[in-house]
GROMACS .gro file of C-alpha atoms in nm:
model
   83
    1LEU     CA    1   5.185  -4.928   0.733
    2ALA     CA    2   5.027  -4.767   1.035
    3LEU     CA    3   5.355  -4.594   1.121
    4ILE     CA    4   5.448  -4.478   0.771
    5ASN     CA    5   5.370  -4.113   0.850
    6VAL     CA    6   5.593  -4.130   1.156
    7TYR     CA    7   5.879  -4.281   0.953
    8ARG     CA    8   5.848  -4.013   0.685
    9ARG     CA    9   5.923  -3.742   0.941
   10LEU     CA   10   6.238  -3.911   1.072
   11PRO     CA   11   6.572  -3.791   0.935
   12TYR     CA   12   6.773  -4.042   0.732
   13SER     CA   13   7.040  -4.240   0.917
   14LEU     CA   14   7.223  -4.567   0.874
   15ALA     CA   15   6.947  -4.732   1.078
   16TRP     CA   16   6.725  -4.723   0.766
   17TRP     CA   17   6.932  -5.012   0.629
   18ALA     CA   18   6.769  -5.229   0.898
   19PHE     CA   19   6.447  -5.227   0.695
   20THR     CA   20   6.610  -5.379   0.388
   21PHE     CA   21   6.699  -5.724   0.522
   22PRO     CA   22   6.353  -5.830   0.645
   23LEU     CA   23   6.193  -5.705   0.324
   24ALA     CA   24   6.449  -5.885   0.107
   25ALA     CA   25   6.409  -6.201   0.316
   26ILE     CA   26   6.029  -6.206   0.281
   27SER     CA   27   6.067  -6.137  -0.090
   28ASN     CA   28   6.301  -6.435  -0.123
   29ALA     CA   29   6.069  -6.654   0.083
   30THR     CA   30   5.766  -6.570  -0.134
   31MET     CA   31   5.961  -6.652  -0.451
   32GLN     CA   32   6.067  -6.986  -0.305
   33TYR     CA   33   5.709  -7.058  -0.197
   34HIS     CA   34   5.588  -6.972  -0.547
   35THR     CA   35   5.836  -7.224  -0.688
   36ILE     CA   36   5.752  -7.496  -0.436
   37SER     CA   37   5.376  -7.451  -0.479
   38ASN     CA   38   5.407  -7.503  -0.857
   39GLY     CA   39   5.281  -7.154  -0.931
   40ARG     CA   40   4.971  -7.160  -0.708
   41PHE     CA   41   5.109  -6.866  -0.508
   42PRO     CA   42   5.063  -6.544  -0.707
   43ALA     CA   43   5.378  -6.431  -0.888
   44SER     CA   44   5.252  -6.073  -0.869
   45ILE     CA   45   5.305  -6.073  -0.491
   46CYS     CA   46   5.660  -6.202  -0.543
   47GLY     CA   47   5.732  -5.936  -0.803
   48GLY     CA   48   5.578  -5.661  -0.593
   49LEU     CA   49   5.783  -5.749  -0.287
   50LEU     CA   50   6.099  -5.778  -0.496
   51ALA     CA   51   6.032  -5.438  -0.654
   52LEU     CA   52   5.969  -5.285  -0.311
   53ALA     CA   53   6.288  -5.437  -0.167
   54THR     CA   54   6.488  -5.318  -0.468
   55ALA     CA   55   6.343  -4.968  -0.439
   56LEU     CA   56   6.425  -4.952  -0.067
   57VAL     CA   57   6.783  -5.066  -0.123
   58GLY     CA   58   6.819  -4.811  -0.403
   59TYR     CA   59   6.678  -4.538  -0.180
   60ASN     CA   60   6.924  -4.629   0.095
   61ILE     CA   61   7.217  -4.630  -0.146
   62ILE     CA   62   7.127  -4.284  -0.276
   63LYS     CA   63   7.062  -4.137   0.071
   64SER     CA   64   7.381  -4.293   0.213
   65ALA     CA   65   7.592  -4.159  -0.075
   66HIS     CA   66   7.435  -3.817  -0.032
   67GLY     CA   67   7.504  -3.825   0.343
   68MET     CA   68   7.866  -3.930   0.286
   69ARG     CA   69   7.916  -3.650   0.037
   70LYS     CA   70   7.767  -3.391   0.275
   71GLY     CA   71   7.943  -3.540   0.579
   72THR     CA   72   7.617  -3.600   0.766
   73LEU     CA   73   7.590  -3.978   0.738
   74ILE     CA   74   7.758  -4.042   1.072
   75PRO     CA   75   7.705  -3.758   1.319
   76LEU     CA   76   8.035  -3.643   1.469
   77HIS     CA   77   7.901  -3.645   1.825
   78ILE     CA   78   7.869  -4.024   1.796
   79VAL     CA   79   8.220  -4.089   1.667
   80HIS     CA   80   8.481  -4.104   1.945
   81ILE     CA   81   8.829  -4.153   1.807
   82ASN     CA   82   9.128  -4.128   2.037
   83LEU     CA   83   9.442  -4.049   1.842
   0.00000   0.00000   0.00000
């Protein structure tokens, strides 16, 4: 959370997908812990993390599709194809 303002200024790239796995994994772990603890762990935390993970995946899908359409998803100076 301390770096959120820094992340907001960064341009979108495929590297943003790296944030989805850890968030989805912690969301899954909290749901499993809720089940194992017989409901003593708050379901609202599970739902909040799941909603956040879903929103982040959705954001990445939209931004990736937009980048593919514009041709900016993978910068051409990175791609080296020898034909």
